[in-house]
Amino acid sequence: MTKPILKYVFCCILICSSIPLSHAQNDVQTLNTKVSVAGQMNAAKFSQLMRQGFKSVIVNRPDQEMGNAVKVSELRNIAENSQISVIYQPVSSGKISQTDILEFAKYYNELPKSILMICRSGAHSSALFHQAKSQGLLHE
């Protein structure tokens, strides 16, 4: 094999081997050692995730959003059975405000780690995290 192809194969192996299987199976993306994001949720999937060591949950998906299979009250009941706190911070699609970013940063800085953030696809939760981080609002 040529050197460029070997480099490509090596990079692919490195990337694939760095994804924890338990997270990949549950559609959870790790953003850093303290926070992960997940998309579409149901009670069974959430129950399984609560056994993976998360200490806090931030739900960014509005209860009334179309296609939402589980309300925050049900997630809260499941989490509290495992002594895990749930914060409900709904974020509207395409409308993350500075207030949302500041509110998230407050939760991030105060909640026990590791934190699982939930929205429809993980995109809004990721955006909240990255915007707060880029503004220097997160205490690492």
XYZ file of C-alpha atoms in Angstrom:
140
model
C 0.000 0.000 0.000
C 1.118 3.550 -0.611
C 1.858 5.890 2.279
C -1.291 8.055 1.820
C -3.509 4.965 1.873
C -1.745 3.590 4.942
C -2.211 6.929 6.706
C -5.914 6.893 5.812
C -6.401 3.324 7.067
C -4.505 4.107 10.269
C -6.657 7.199 10.900
C -9.856 5.192 10.318
C -8.722 2.537 12.791
C -7.837 5.197 15.363
C -11.168 6.972 15.013
C -13.237 3.776 15.153
C -11.335 2.388 18.111
C -11.841 5.602 20.086
C -15.652 5.370 20.024
C -16.905 3.572 23.148
C -19.189 0.734 22.079
C -21.718 1.378 24.825
C -22.106 4.950 23.631
C -22.215 4.090 19.931
C -24.987 1.541 20.525
C -27.104 4.132 22.310
C -26.566 6.986 19.844
C -24.729 8.970 22.507
C -21.995 11.365 21.464
C -19.336 12.320 24.003
C -18.464 16.032 23.793
C -15.858 15.945 26.567
C -15.209 13.893 29.710
C -18.053 15.690 31.497
C -20.886 15.883 28.978
C -22.521 13.723 26.305
C -25.520 14.290 24.056
C -28.256 11.957 22.851
C -31.077 12.281 20.391
C -34.503 10.665 20.119
C -35.377 9.098 23.452
C -37.842 6.571 24.805
C -38.286 5.180 28.323
C -36.359 1.937 27.710
C -33.388 3.665 26.092
C -33.305 6.292 28.829
C -33.426 3.633 31.554
C -30.451 1.901 29.958
C -28.506 5.174 29.747
C -29.163 5.897 33.429
C -27.196 2.732 34.269
C -24.107 4.066 32.453
C -22.952 6.420 35.187
C -24.509 9.765 34.292
C -25.041 11.937 37.364
C -27.253 14.623 35.771
C -29.532 15.068 32.760
C -30.476 18.231 30.887
C -33.492 17.812 28.596
C -33.429 20.387 25.797
C -36.317 18.903 23.795
C -39.647 20.656 24.329
C -42.356 18.277 25.573
C -44.787 19.534 22.918
C -42.368 19.029 19.991
C -43.868 16.843 17.270
C -42.672 13.237 17.400
C -41.544 13.407 21.026
C -42.126 9.898 22.391
C -41.485 10.638 26.070
C -42.223 13.652 28.262
C -39.742 15.130 30.702
C -41.907 14.051 33.651
C -41.462 10.390 32.662
C -37.701 10.868 32.202
C -37.525 12.591 35.589
C -39.298 9.652 37.288
C -36.857 7.171 35.745
C -33.807 9.266 36.616
C -34.866 10.004 40.179
C -35.162 6.258 40.859
C -31.389 6.224 40.265
C -30.799 9.451 42.262
C -30.020 11.376 39.057
C -31.278 14.944 38.751
C -33.090 16.144 35.635
C -33.185 19.750 34.445
C -35.766 20.753 31.842
C -34.343 23.481 29.599
C -36.338 23.313 26.365
C -34.722 24.993 23.360
C -36.758 25.862 20.278
C -35.524 24.639 16.932
C -33.166 27.168 15.354
C -33.672 29.681 18.133
C -30.871 29.273 20.673
C -30.631 32.604 22.468
C -27.886 34.085 24.605
C -30.217 33.521 27.560
C -30.337 29.799 26.692
C -26.534 29.674 26.539
C -26.127 31.439 29.892
C -28.751 29.193 31.513
C -27.019 26.068 30.184
C -23.619 27.302 31.418
C -25.089 27.801 34.903
C -26.420 24.236 34.943
C -23.200 22.818 33.503
C -21.101 24.544 36.151
C -23.345 23.507 39.063
C -24.570 19.985 38.248
C -22.750 16.794 39.233
C -20.802 15.377 36.285
C -21.110 13.529 33.977
C -24.074 15.165 32.284
C -26.304 13.698 29.575
C -28.015 16.284 27.365
C -31.065 15.239 25.348
C -32.844 16.789 22.373
C -34.378 15.419 19.167
C -31.098 14.718 17.339
C -28.400 15.940 19.732
C -27.705 18.982 17.547
C -29.305 21.652 19.768
C -27.690 20.251 22.896
C -24.309 20.161 21.139
C -24.789 23.728 19.920
C -25.579 24.922 23.457
C -22.442 23.264 24.793
C -20.150 24.540 22.026
C -21.494 28.099 22.179
C -21.107 28.258 25.964
C -17.602 26.796 25.675
C -16.563 29.239 22.924
C -17.728 32.116 25.135
C -15.607 30.864 28.045
C -18.642 30.230 30.244
C -17.864 26.628 31.233
C -15.667 25.891 34.218
C -13.584 22.946 33.028
